[in-house]
Amino acid sequence: PGEVPETGLPEIAFAGRSNVGKSSAINALLGVRGAARVSGRPGRTQAINLFRVDDRLCFVDLPGYGFARVPEAVRLGWKALVEGYLGGREALRLVVVLVDARLPAQDLDRALLSGLDAGGLPRVVVATKADKLSRSRLKPRLAELAGQLGEAEVLPFSSRTRTGVDALWARIRAAAGIG
């Protein structure tokens, strides 16, 4: 606890609000149910969890930020842990920033993106729970989110229907330098 082991592999971090679907996205990308622990209760991921993927790269499941019902001291500990990881990890190749497709962009999401920009860290913004919106509503929502976050593109994603899995894998492979 408190110290993340070096993996010797390119690392892809998953960051976002509590309960946005970080662990579910990892499971969908891996095609394995239960690799990352999923819960309906916000704040279930309480440490930095590493998942070695075919000895070619490593997925990093970060604790969420926002509305988890935990003591303030625990929330501040998560913040320090995540900031320490993002600010000093040489193997980090991409941060997958997950936002909920159904909600407007949050101040905490903008703050994360601003911090990643300040640190020169590459990222991709992914709108989870895309299956909860109709096709006619999804496209304008993605455009709204992109505008609210100052992004050129926001990728739609659903761990349930696997929407966006291939597109996100393409971004991950490119960032990690693997074919």
N, CA and C atoms as an extended XYZ file, in Angstrom:
537
Properties=species:S:1:pos:R:3:atomname:S:1:resname:S:1:resid:I:1 pbc="F F F"
N         0.826       -1.204        0.000 N   PRO     1
C         0.000        0.000        0.000 CA  PRO     1
C         0.860        1.253        0.000 C   PRO     1
N         0.485        2.189       -0.868 N   GLY     2
C         1.225        3.438       -0.920 CA  GLY     2
C         2.375        3.424       -1.897 C   GLY     2
N         2.800        2.244       -2.329 N   GLU     3
C         3.894        2.164       -3.279 CA  GLU     3
C         3.497        1.225       -4.412 C   GLU     3
N         3.507        1.744       -5.625 N   VAL     4
C         3.098        0.960       -6.782 CA  VAL     4
C         4.338        0.311       -7.382 C   VAL     4
N         4.353       -1.017       -7.502 N   PRO     5
C         5.539       -1.686       -8.047 CA  PRO     5
C         5.769       -1.326       -9.516 C   PRO     5
N         7.021       -1.290       -9.910 N   GLU     6
C         7.366       -1.074      -11.316 CA  GLU     6
C         7.012       -2.331      -12.092 C   GLU     6
N         6.444       -2.152      -13.277 N   THR     7
C         6.016       -3.310      -14.063 CA  THR     7
C         6.991       -3.645      -15.187 C   THR     7
N         7.771       -2.659      -15.622 N   GLY     8
C         8.655       -2.882      -16.761 CA  GLY     8
C         7.897       -2.925      -18.079 C   GLY     8
N         6.628       -2.553      -18.059 N   LEU     9
C         5.773       -2.582      -19.238 CA  LEU     9
C         5.139       -1.207      -19.439 C   LEU     9
N         4.698       -0.903      -20.664 N   PRO    10
C         3.926        0.321      -20.868 CA  PRO    10
C         2.641        0.243      -20.040 C   PRO    10
N         2.298        1.341      -19.383 N   GLU    11
C         1.120        1.350      -18.524 CA  GLU    11
C         0.033        2.259      -19.091 C   GLU    11
N        -1.198        1.773      -18.989 N   ILE    12
C        -2.387        2.499      -19.420 CA  ILE    12
C        -3.258        2.673      -18.180 C   ILE    12
N        -3.436        3.918      -17.736 N   ALA    13
C        -4.203        4.178      -16.517 CA  ALA    13
C        -5.646        4.525      -16.859 C   ALA    13
N        -6.561        4.103      -16.000 N   PHE    14
C        -7.986        4.379      -16.139 CA  PHE    14
C        -8.397        5.278      -14.977 C   PHE    14
N        -8.842        6.503      -15.312 N   ALA    15
C        -9.172        7.496      -14.296 CA  ALA    15
C       -10.566        8.057      -14.551 C   ALA    15
N       -11.230        8.456      -13.479 N   GLY    16
C       -12.550        9.056      -13.600 CA  GLY    16
C       -13.260        9.076      -12.270 C   GLY    16
N       -14.465        9.614      -12.304 N   ARG    17
C       -15.266        9.719      -11.087 CA  ARG    17
C       -15.587        8.340      -10.524 C   ARG    17
N       -15.912        8.311       -9.245 N   SER    18
C       -16.362        7.078       -8.616 CA  SER    18
C       -17.603        6.570       -9.344 C   SER    18
N       -17.637        5.291       -9.620 N   ASN    19
C       -18.788        4.617      -10.218 CA  ASN    19
C       -19.027        4.969      -11.689 C   ASN    19
N       -18.011        5.502      -12.389 N   VAL    20
C       -18.179        5.845      -13.809 CA  VAL    20
C       -18.013        4.615      -14.702 C   VAL    20
N       -17.395        3.561      -14.168 N   GLY    21
C       -17.233        2.338      -14.943 CA  GLY    21
C       -15.796        2.001      -15.310 C   GLY    21
N       -14.834        2.437      -14.519 N   LYS    22
C       -13.428        2.155      -14.821 CA  LYS    22
C       -13.150        0.656      -14.791 C   LYS    22
N       -13.546        0.000      -13.725 N   SER    23
C       -13.307       -1.438      -13.606 CA  SER    23
C       -14.085       -2.216      -14.663 C   SER    23
N       -15.309       -1.804      -14.935 N   SER    24
C       -16.110       -2.467      -15.976 CA  SER    24
C       -15.455       -2.307      -17.344 C   SER    24
N       -14.888       -1.134      -17.620 N   ALA    25
C       -14.206       -0.912      -18.897 CA  ALA    25
C       -12.992       -1.833      -19.024 C   ALA    25
N       -12.242       -1.975      -17.958 N   ILE    26
C       -11.083       -2.876      -17.980 CA  ILE    26
C       -11.543       -4.296      -18.270 C   ILE    26
N       -12.589       -4.747      -17.590 N   ASN    27
C       -13.111       -6.097      -17.826 CA  ASN    27
C       -13.561       -6.273      -19.271 C   ASN    27
N       -14.240       -5.264      -19.830 N   ALA    28
C       -14.706       -5.352      -21.223 CA  ALA    28
C       -13.528       -5.418      -22.184 C   ALA    28
N       -12.510       -4.612      -21.946 N   LEU    29
C       -11.334       -4.628      -22.816 CA  LEU    29
C       -10.596       -5.963      -22.739 C   LEU    29
N       -10.546       -6.543      -21.553 N   LEU    30
C        -9.869       -7.826      -21.373 CA  LEU    30
C       -10.735       -8.993      -21.823 C   LEU    30
N       -12.044       -8.765      -21.944 N   GLY    31
C       -12.955       -9.846      -22.315 CA  GLY    31
C       -13.105      -10.867      -21.210 C   GLY    31
N       -12.910      -10.416      -19.968 N   VAL    32
C       -12.970      -11.306      -18.813 CA  VAL    32
C       -13.864      -10.679      -17.754 C   VAL    32
N       -14.876      -11.417      -17.331 N   ARG    33
C       -15.716      -10.910      -16.235 CA  ARG    33
C       -14.968      -11.093      -14.926 C   ARG    33
N       -14.933      -10.036      -14.138 N   GLY    34
C       -14.380      -10.152      -12.792 CA  GLY    34
C       -12.884       -9.989      -12.665 C   GLY    34
N       -12.181       -9.642      -13.742 N   ALA    35
C       -10.739       -9.389      -13.592 CA  ALA    35
C       -10.550       -8.210      -12.640 C   ALA    35
N       -11.258       -7.114      -12.920 N   ALA    36
C       -11.280       -5.959      -12.026 CA  ALA    36
C       -12.583       -6.025      -11.243 C   ALA    36
N       -12.511       -5.819       -9.961 N   ARG    37
C       -13.689       -5.922       -9.107 CA  ARG    37
C       -14.654       -4.775       -9.386 C   ARG    37
N       -15.905       -5.119       -9.667 N   VAL    38
C       -16.946       -4.143      -10.008 CA  VAL    38
C       -17.964       -4.106       -8.876 C   VAL    38
N       -18.438       -2.906       -8.565 N   SER    39
C       -19.450       -2.758       -7.536 CA  SER    39
C       -20.395       -1.629       -7.915 C   SER    39
N       -21.628       -1.730       -7.503 N   GLY    40
C       -22.584       -0.653       -7.700 CA  GLY    40
C       -22.382        0.463       -6.685 C   GLY    40
N       -21.576        0.192       -5.684 N   ARG    41
C       -21.318        1.184       -4.634 CA  ARG    41
C       -20.084        2.007       -4.985 C   ARG    41
N       -20.204        3.318       -5.079 N   PRO    42
C       -19.059        4.164       -5.392 CA  PRO    42
C       -17.944        4.003       -4.371 C   PRO    42
N       -16.713        4.039       -4.860 N   GLY    43
C       -15.562        3.984       -3.968 CA  GLY    43
C       -15.063        2.590       -3.672 C   GLY    43
N       -15.472        1.599       -4.452 N   ARG    44
C       -15.037        0.230       -4.209 CA  ARG    44
C       -13.538        0.059       -4.473 C   ARG    44
N       -13.029        0.663       -5.551 N   THR    45
C       -11.592        0.600       -5.827 CA  THR    45
C       -10.912        1.594       -4.895 C   THR    45
N       -10.120        1.049       -3.956 N   GLN    46
C        -9.529        1.898       -2.930 CA  GLN    46
C        -8.011        1.924       -2.988 C   GLN    46
N        -7.445        1.275       -3.978 N   ALA    47
C        -5.996        1.265       -4.154 CA  ALA    47
C        -5.723        1.269       -5.652 C   ALA    47
N        -4.482        1.426       -6.007 N   ILE    48
C        -4.100        1.330       -7.415 CA  ILE    48
C        -3.920       -0.144       -7.727 C   ILE    48
N        -4.708       -0.645       -8.677 N   ASN    49
C        -4.663       -2.058       -9.046 CA  ASN    49
C        -4.043       -2.199      -10.428 C   ASN    49
N        -3.090       -3.112      -10.554 N   LEU    50
C        -2.387       -3.348      -11.810 CA  LEU    50
C        -2.839       -4.668      -12.428 C   LEU    50
N        -3.024       -4.651      -13.749 N   PHE    51
C        -3.424       -5.849      -14.490 CA  PHE    51
C        -2.463       -6.040      -15.651 C   PHE    51
N        -1.634       -7.064      -15.569 N   ARG    52
C        -0.700       -7.373      -16.653 CA  ARG    52
C        -1.489       -7.982      -17.805 C   ARG    52
N        -1.281       -7.452      -19.015 N   VAL    53
C        -2.018       -7.897      -20.195 CA  VAL    53
C        -1.037       -8.551      -21.163 C   VAL    53
N        -1.074       -9.878      -21.239 N   ASP    54
C        -0.250      -10.652      -22.172 CA  ASP    54
C         1.225      -10.294      -22.126 C   ASP    54
N         1.735       -9.907      -20.977 N   ASP    55
C         3.149       -9.525      -20.826 CA  ASP    55
C         3.578       -8.469      -21.841 C   ASP    55
N         2.606       -7.661      -22.325 N   ARG    56
C         2.913       -6.612      -23.309 CA  ARG    56
C         2.624       -5.219      -22.775 C   ARG    56
N         1.672       -5.132      -21.845 N   LEU    57
C         1.337       -3.848      -21.249 CA  LEU    57
C         0.623       -4.095      -19.935 C   LEU    57
N         0.346       -3.013      -19.238 N   CYS    58
C        -0.300       -3.123      -17.938 CA  CYS    58
C        -1.434       -2.105      -17.851 C   CYS    58
N        -2.618       -2.567      -17.451 N   PHE    59
C        -3.732       -1.673      -17.174 CA  PHE    59
C        -3.655       -1.287      -15.703 C   PHE    59
N        -3.949       -0.029      -15.424 N   VAL    60
C        -3.883        0.490      -14.061 CA  VAL    60
C        -5.247        1.061      -13.702 C   VAL    60
N        -5.920        0.432      -12.750 N   ASP    61
C        -7.242        0.848      -12.288 CA  ASP    61
C        -7.031        1.772      -11.089 C   ASP    61
N        -7.335        3.055      -11.285 N   LEU    62
C        -7.132        4.050      -10.235 CA  LEU    62
C        -8.402        4.244       -9.409 C   LEU    62
N        -8.261        4.585       -8.131 N   PRO    63
C        -9.457        4.922       -7.344 CA  PRO    63
C       -10.169        6.112       -7.981 C   PRO    63
N       -11.486        6.135       -7.871 N   GLY    64
C       -12.268        7.219       -8.450 CA  GLY    64
C       -12.265        8.458       -7.580 C   GLY    64
N       -12.755        9.524       -8.163 N   TYR    65
C       -12.885       10.773       -7.409 CA  TYR    65
C       -14.349       11.178       -7.441 C   TYR    65
N       -14.748       11.977       -6.473 N   GLY    66
C       -16.117       12.473       -6.477 CA  GLY    66
C       -16.915       12.051       -5.276 C   GLY    66
N       -18.018       11.351       -5.514 N   PHE    67
C       -19.045       11.196       -4.488 CA  PHE    67
C       -18.985        9.913       -3.673 C   PHE    67
N       -17.868        9.193       -3.643 N   ALA    68
C       -17.806        7.978       -2.833 CA  ALA    68
C       -18.061        8.328       -1.359 C   ALA    68
N       -18.848        7.515       -0.689 N   ARG    69
C       -19.162        7.756        0.722 CA  ARG    69
C       -18.075        7.139        1.594 C   ARG    69
N       -17.004        7.883        1.726 N   VAL    70
C       -15.878        7.457        2.561 CA  VAL    70
C       -15.447        8.666        3.389 C   VAL    70
N       -14.753        8.421        4.504 N   PRO    71
C       -14.267        9.549        5.306 CA  PRO    71
C       -13.343       10.457        4.485 C   PRO    71
N       -13.355       11.737        4.810 N   GLU    72
C       -12.544       12.723        4.082 CA  GLU    72
C       -11.065       12.346        4.077 C   GLU    72
N       -10.571       11.776        5.170 N   ALA    73
C        -9.155       11.387        5.235 CA  ALA    73
C        -8.842       10.310        4.192 C   ALA    73
N        -9.768        9.391        3.984 N   VAL    74
C        -9.581        8.337        2.977 CA  VAL    74
C        -9.586        8.964        1.581 C   VAL    74
N       -10.524        9.871        1.339 N   ARG    75
C       -10.617       10.546        0.040 CA  ARG    75
C        -9.326       11.314       -0.261 C   ARG    75
N        -8.782       12.011        0.728 N   LEU    76
C        -7.529       12.763        0.544 CA  LEU    76
C        -6.361       11.808        0.301 C   LEU    76
N        -6.387       10.647        0.940 N   GLY    77
C        -5.345        9.641        0.716 CA  GLY    77
C        -5.371        9.122       -0.714 C   GLY    77
N        -6.582        8.875       -1.245 N   TRP    78
C        -6.719        8.439       -2.636 CA  TRP    78
C        -6.177        9.500       -3.566 C   TRP    78
N        -6.530       10.766       -3.292 N   LYS    79
C        -6.099       11.879       -4.139 CA  LYS    79
C        -4.574       11.932       -4.212 C   LYS    79
N        -3.929       11.830       -3.070 N   ALA    80
C        -2.464       11.866       -3.028 CA  ALA    80
C        -1.876       10.665       -3.771 C   ALA    80
N        -2.477        9.511       -3.605 N   LEU    81
C        -1.998        8.297       -4.266 CA  LEU    81
C        -2.092        8.427       -5.787 C   LEU    81
N        -3.251        8.871       -6.261 N   VAL    82
C        -3.467        9.014       -7.705 CA  VAL    82
C        -2.565       10.103       -8.283 C   VAL    82
N        -2.490       11.246       -7.623 N   GLU    83
C        -1.636       12.329       -8.115 CA  GLU    83
C        -0.176       11.908       -8.138 C   GLU    83
N         0.257       11.175       -7.123 N   GLY    84
C         1.633       10.674       -7.094 CA  GLY    84
C         1.917        9.729       -8.250 C   GLY    84
N         0.948        8.838       -8.517 N   TYR    85
C         1.112        7.907       -9.632 CA  TYR    85
C         1.164        8.664      -10.965 C   TYR    85
N         0.188        9.517      -11.207 N   LEU    86
C         0.111       10.232      -12.489 CA  LEU    86
C         1.291       11.184      -12.686 C   LEU    86
N         1.774       11.754      -11.608 N   GLY    87
C         2.832       12.747      -11.720 CA  GLY    87
C         4.231       12.182      -11.830 C   GLY    87
N         4.417       10.919      -11.499 N   GLY    88
C         5.778       10.415      -11.463 CA  GLY    88
C         5.999        9.039      -12.062 C   GLY    88
N         5.115        8.628      -12.932 N   ARG    89
C         5.231        7.268      -13.471 CA  ARG    89
C         5.819        7.298      -14.865 C   ARG    89
N         7.041        6.837      -14.999 N   GLU    90
C         7.705        6.889      -16.294 CA  GLU    90
C         7.109        5.926      -17.321 C   GLU    90
N         6.560        4.821      -16.873 N   ALA    91
C         6.008        3.818      -17.792 CA  ALA    91
C         4.617        4.195      -18.300 C   ALA    91
N         4.035        5.251      -17.748 N   LEU    92
C         2.679        5.652      -18.136 CA  LEU    92
C         2.661        6.165      -19.575 C   LEU    92
N         1.858        5.523      -20.416 N   ARG    93
C         1.791        5.891      -21.834 CA  ARG    93
C         0.484        6.575      -22.227 C   ARG    93
N        -0.583        6.305      -21.457 N   LEU    94
C        -1.891        6.861      -21.803 CA  LEU    94
C        -2.769        6.843      -20.564 C   LEU    94
N        -3.550        7.922      -20.397 N   VAL    95
C        -4.576        7.949      -19.353 CA  VAL    95
C        -5.922        7.924      -20.059 C   VAL    95
N        -6.701        6.902      -19.764 N   VAL    96
C        -8.059        6.795      -20.281 CA  VAL    96
C        -8.955        7.489      -19.260 C   VAL    96
N        -9.472        8.652      -19.636 N   VAL    97
C       -10.324        9.436      -18.744 CA  VAL    97
C       -11.765        9.072      -19.059 C   VAL    97
N       -12.438        8.470      -18.091 N   LEU    98
C       -13.809        8.023      -18.294 CA  LEU    98
C       -14.787        9.022      -17.698 C   LEU    98
N       -15.795        9.351      -18.498 N   VAL    99
C       -16.890       10.221      -18.062 CA  VAL    99
C       -18.194        9.495      -18.364 C   VAL    99
N       -19.248        9.836      -17.646 N   ASP   100
C       -20.552        9.213      -17.861 CA  ASP   100
C       -21.242        9.912      -19.029 C   ASP   100
N       -21.594        9.167      -20.061 N   ALA   101
C       -22.223        9.737      -21.262 CA  ALA   101
C       -23.544       10.429      -20.944 C   ALA   101
N       -24.176       10.071      -19.849 N   ARG   102
C       -25.498       10.613      -19.530 CA  ARG   102
C       -25.448       11.946      -18.794 C   ARG   102
N       -24.268       12.310      -18.312 N   LEU   103
C       -24.145       13.496      -17.458 CA  LEU   103
C       -23.336       14.597      -18.125 C   LEU   103
N       -23.606       15.845      -17.766 N   PRO   104
C       -22.749       16.933      -18.253 CA  PRO   104
C       -21.338       16.754      -17.686 C   PRO   104
N       -20.355       17.346      -18.339 N   ALA   105
C       -18.991       17.307      -17.837 CA  ALA   105
C       -18.951       17.900      -16.435 C   ALA   105
N       -18.160       17.300      -15.586 N   GLN   106
C       -18.044       17.735      -14.196 CA  GLN   106
C       -16.768       18.554      -14.006 C   GLN   106
N       -16.781       19.427      -13.018 N   ASP   107
C       -15.591       20.227      -12.720 CA  ASP   107
C       -14.385       19.337      -12.420 C   ASP   107
N       -14.611       18.231      -11.726 N   LEU   108
C       -13.502       17.330      -11.402 CA  LEU   108
C       -12.909       16.692      -12.666 C   LEU   108
N       -13.753       16.428      -13.669 N   ASP   109
C       -13.257       15.890      -14.938 CA  ASP   109
C       -12.371       16.927      -15.638 C   ASP   109
N       -12.837       18.171      -15.663 N   ARG   110
C       -12.050       19.243      -16.276 CA  ARG   110
C       -10.737       19.451      -15.527 C   ARG   110
N       -10.781       19.365      -14.210 N   ALA   111
C        -9.556       19.526      -13.407 CA  ALA   111
C        -8.559       18.409      -13.720 C   ALA   111
N        -9.050       17.187      -13.856 N   LEU   112
C        -8.158       16.065      -14.200 CA  LEU   112
C        -7.514       16.304      -15.565 C   LEU   112
N        -8.310       16.664      -16.557 N   LEU   113
C        -7.775       16.911      -17.894 CA  LEU   113
C        -6.757       18.057      -17.882 C   LEU   113
N        -7.035       19.088      -17.131 N   SER   114
C        -6.114       20.214      -17.024 CA  SER   114
C        -4.790       19.768      -16.399 C   SER   114
N        -4.875       18.960      -15.363 N   GLY   115
C        -3.664       18.441      -14.717 CA  GLY   115
C        -2.865       17.547      -15.644 C   GLY   115
N        -3.554       16.720      -16.428 N   LEU   116
C        -2.853       15.852      -17.380 CA  LEU   116
C        -2.163       16.694      -18.443 C   LEU   116
N        -2.849       17.736      -18.918 N   ASP   117
C        -2.244       18.644      -19.895 CA  ASP   117
C        -1.006       19.313      -19.314 C   ASP   117
N        -1.112       19.788      -18.075 N   ALA   118
C         0.013       20.469      -17.430 CA  ALA   118
C         1.206       19.529      -17.282 C   ALA   118
N         0.915       18.253      -17.065 N   GLY   119
C         1.986       17.268      -16.925 CA  GLY   119
C         2.446       16.676      -18.248 C   GLY   119
N         1.817       17.098      -19.351 N   GLY   120
C         2.189       16.575      -20.660 CA  GLY   120
C         1.842       15.112      -20.852 C   GLY   120
N         0.798       14.652      -20.166 N   LEU   121
C         0.424       13.239      -20.253 CA  LEU   121
C        -0.621       13.012      -21.339 C   LEU   121
N        -0.394       12.053      -22.219 N   PRO   122
C        -1.374       11.750      -23.257 CA  PRO   122
C        -2.625       11.119      -22.659 C   PRO   122
N        -3.777       11.458      -23.260 N   ARG   123
C        -5.021       10.899      -22.749 CA  ARG   123
C        -6.044       10.788      -23.852 C   ARG   123
N        -7.044        9.968      -23.566 N   VAL   124
C        -8.203        9.827      -24.424 CA  VAL   124
C        -9.420        9.880      -23.502 C   VAL   124
N       -10.453       10.609      -23.934 N   VAL   125
C       -11.674       10.714      -23.133 CA  VAL   125
C       -12.690        9.729      -23.684 C   VAL   125
N       -13.258        8.939      -22.776 N   VAL   126
C       -14.190        7.877      -23.133 CA  VAL   126
C       -15.491        8.095      -22.360 C   VAL   126
N       -16.615        8.112      -23.068 N   ALA   127
C       -17.930        8.278      -22.449 CA  ALA   127
C       -18.546        6.902      -22.210 C   ALA   127
N       -18.573        6.494      -20.953 N   THR   128
C       -19.098        5.185      -20.589 CA  THR   128
C       -20.620        5.202      -20.540 C   THR   128
N       -21.183        4.020      -20.433 N   LYS   129
C       -22.631        3.828      -20.307 CA  LYS   129
C       -23.370        4.348      -21.532 C   LYS   129
N       -22.697        4.285      -22.689 N   ALA   130
C       -23.282        4.755      -23.944 CA  ALA   130
C       -24.541        3.975      -24.301 C   ALA   130
N       -24.650        2.742      -23.837 N   ASP   131
C       -25.826        1.924      -24.120 CA  ASP   131
C       -27.088        2.449      -23.433 C   ASP   131
N       -26.936        3.336      -22.471 N   LYS   132
C       -28.080        3.883      -21.738 CA  LYS   132
C       -28.771        5.012      -22.509 C   LYS   132
N       -28.147        5.454      -23.619 N   LEU   133
C       -28.722        6.507      -24.450 CA  LEU   133
C       -29.129        5.934      -25.796 C   LEU   133
N       -30.194        6.471      -26.377 N   SER   134
C       -30.594        6.046      -27.712 CA  SER   134
C       -29.543        6.508      -28.716 C   SER   134
N       -29.504        5.871      -29.861 N   ARG   135
C       -28.539        6.273      -30.893 CA  ARG   135
C       -28.715        7.728      -31.288 C   ARG   135
N       -29.990        8.171      -31.361 N   SER   136
C       -30.245        9.556      -31.774 CA  SER   136
C       -29.780       10.555      -30.708 C   SER   136
N       -29.707       10.144      -29.471 N   ARG   137
C       -29.272       11.037      -28.387 CA  ARG   137
C       -27.766       10.945      -28.132 C   ARG   137
N       -27.163        9.810      -28.443 N   LEU   138
C       -25.754        9.604      -28.125 CA  LEU   138
C       -24.826       10.554      -28.880 C   LEU   138
N       -25.014       10.671      -30.183 N   LYS   139
C       -24.103       11.503      -30.975 CA  LYS   139
C       -24.079       12.964      -30.500 C   LYS   139
N       -25.261       13.592      -30.292 N   PRO   140
C       -25.220       14.964      -29.777 CA  PRO   140
C       -24.626       15.060      -28.362 C   PRO   140
N       -24.845       14.030      -27.533 N   ARG   141
C       -24.267       14.032      -26.177 CA  ARG   141
C       -22.748       14.006      -26.240 C   ARG   141
N       -22.208       13.184      -27.146 N   LEU   142
C       -20.741       13.116      -27.293 CA  LEU   142
C       -20.191       14.461      -27.739 C   LEU   142
N       -20.899       15.120      -28.660 N   ALA   143
C       -20.468       16.449      -29.120 CA  ALA   143
C       -20.543       17.459      -27.973 C   ALA   143
N       -21.602       17.395      -27.170 N   GLU   144
C       -21.730       18.294      -26.012 CA  GLU   144
C       -20.582       18.073      -25.036 C   GLU   144
N       -20.312       16.815      -24.722 N   LEU   145
C       -19.215       16.506      -23.799 CA  LEU   145
C       -17.882       16.999      -24.344 C   LEU   145
N       -17.647       16.769      -25.622 N   ALA   146
C       -16.391       17.225      -26.232 CA  ALA   146
C       -16.255       18.738      -26.072 C   ALA   146
N       -17.328       19.470      -26.329 N   GLY   147
C       -17.299       20.922      -26.180 CA  GLY   147
C       -17.083       21.346      -24.737 C   GLY   147
N       -17.761       20.688      -23.816 N   GLN   148
C       -17.645       21.031      -22.400 CA  GLN   148
C       -16.249       20.740      -21.854 C   GLN   148
N       -15.583       19.734      -22.424 N   LEU   149
C       -14.266       19.337      -21.936 CA  LEU   149
C       -13.122       19.899      -22.782 C   LEU   149
N       -13.470       20.582      -23.879 N   GLY   150
C       -12.430       21.125      -24.745 CA  GLY   150
C       -11.669       20.045      -25.498 C   GLY   150
N       -12.369       18.997      -25.873 N   GLU   151
C       -11.771       17.861      -26.570 CA  GLU   151
C       -12.201       17.833      -28.029 C   GLU   151
N       -11.330       17.339      -28.886 N   ALA   152
C       -11.687       17.165      -30.289 CA  ALA   152
C       -12.646       15.986      -30.450 C   ALA   152
N       -12.491       14.981      -29.577 N   GLU   153
C       -13.284       13.760      -29.717 CA  GLU   153
C       -13.484       13.106      -28.364 C   GLU   153
N       -14.662       12.541      -28.172 N   VAL   154
C       -14.966       11.715      -27.011 CA  VAL   154
C       -15.464       10.385      -27.565 C   VAL   154
N       -14.814        9.299      -27.184 N   LEU   155
C       -15.191        7.981      -27.688 CA  LEU   155
C       -16.371        7.410      -26.899 C   LEU   155
N       -17.394        6.892      -27.585 N   PRO   156
C       -18.479        6.219      -26.872 CA  PRO   156
C       -18.009        4.839      -26.421 C   PRO   156
N       -18.522        4.385      -25.266 N   PHE   157
C       -18.094        3.091      -24.742 CA  PHE   157
C       -19.224        2.485      -23.920 C   PHE   157
N       -19.395        1.191      -24.062 N   SER   158
C       -20.321        0.443      -23.219 CA  SER   158
C       -19.701       -0.901      -22.890 C   SER   158
N       -19.532       -1.164      -21.616 N   SER   159
C       -18.992       -2.467      -21.225 CA  SER   159
C       -20.041       -3.559      -21.434 C   SER   159
N       -21.305       -3.175      -21.429 N   ARG   160
C       -22.383       -4.152      -21.600 CA  ARG   160
C       -22.514       -4.602      -23.053 C   ARG   160
N       -22.529       -3.645      -23.995 N   THR   161
C       -22.714       -3.991      -25.408 CA  THR   161
C       -21.384       -4.076      -26.167 C   THR   161
N       -20.300       -3.699      -25.518 N   ARG   162
C       -18.942       -3.694      -26.077 CA  ARG   162
C       -18.752       -2.601      -27.136 C   ARG   162
N       -19.658       -1.633      -27.167 N   THR   163
C       -19.490       -0.475      -28.041 CA  THR   163
C       -18.186        0.224      -27.667 C   THR   163
N       -17.366        0.517      -28.660 N   GLY   164
C       -16.141        1.268      -28.428 CA  GLY   164
C       -14.938        0.459      -27.998 C   GLY   164
N       -15.109       -0.825      -27.748 N   VAL   165
C       -13.981       -1.647      -27.292 CA  VAL   165
C       -12.859       -1.645      -28.335 C   VAL   165
N       -13.205       -1.890      -29.599 N   ASP   166
C       -12.168       -1.936      -30.644 CA  ASP   166
C       -11.490       -0.576      -30.836 C   ASP   166
N       -12.259        0.493      -30.816 N   ALA   167
C       -11.694        1.836      -30.988 CA  ALA   167
C       -10.748        2.176      -29.839 C   ALA   167
N       -11.129        1.824      -28.621 N   LEU   168
C       -10.258        2.107      -27.481 CA  LEU   168
C        -9.010        1.240      -27.523 C   LEU   168
N        -9.152       -0.027      -27.909 N   TRP   169
C        -7.972       -0.890      -28.043 CA  TRP   169
C        -6.989       -0.299      -29.065 C   TRP   169
N        -7.509        0.253      -30.154 N   ALA   170
C        -6.629        0.856      -31.164 CA  ALA   170
C        -5.822        1.999      -30.553 C   ALA   170
N        -6.460        2.837      -29.745 N   ARG   171
C        -5.757        3.944      -29.077 CA  ARG   171
C        -4.720        3.414      -28.089 C   ARG   171
N        -5.101        2.384      -27.368 N   ILE   172
C        -4.191        1.801      -26.361 CA  ILE   172
C        -2.969        1.201      -27.044 C   ILE   172
N        -3.187        0.419      -28.093 N   ARG   173
C        -2.059       -0.199      -28.813 CA  ARG   173
C        -1.108        0.859      -29.367 C   ARG   173
N        -1.673        1.908      -29.949 N   ALA   174
C        -0.835        2.974      -30.511 CA  ALA   174
C        -0.008        3.644      -29.422 C   ALA   174
N        -0.640        3.936      -28.287 N   ALA   175
C         0.065        4.618      -27.194 CA  ALA   175
C         1.143        3.733      -26.583 C   ALA   175
N         0.857        2.426      -26.503 N   ALA   176
C         1.802        1.495      -25.873 CA  ALA   176
C         2.881        1.036      -26.855 C   ALA   176
N         2.696        1.347      -28.144 N   GLY   177
C         3.679        0.930      -29.134 CA  GLY   177
C         3.667       -0.553      -29.414 C   GLY   177
N         2.480       -1.157      -29.328 N   ILE   178
C         2.353       -2.593      -29.623 CA  ILE   178
C         1.408       -2.780      -30.805 C   ILE   178
N         1.594       -3.855      -31.547 N   GLY   179
C         0.758       -4.102      -32.724 CA  GLY   179
C        -0.372       -4.935      -32.406 C   GLY   179
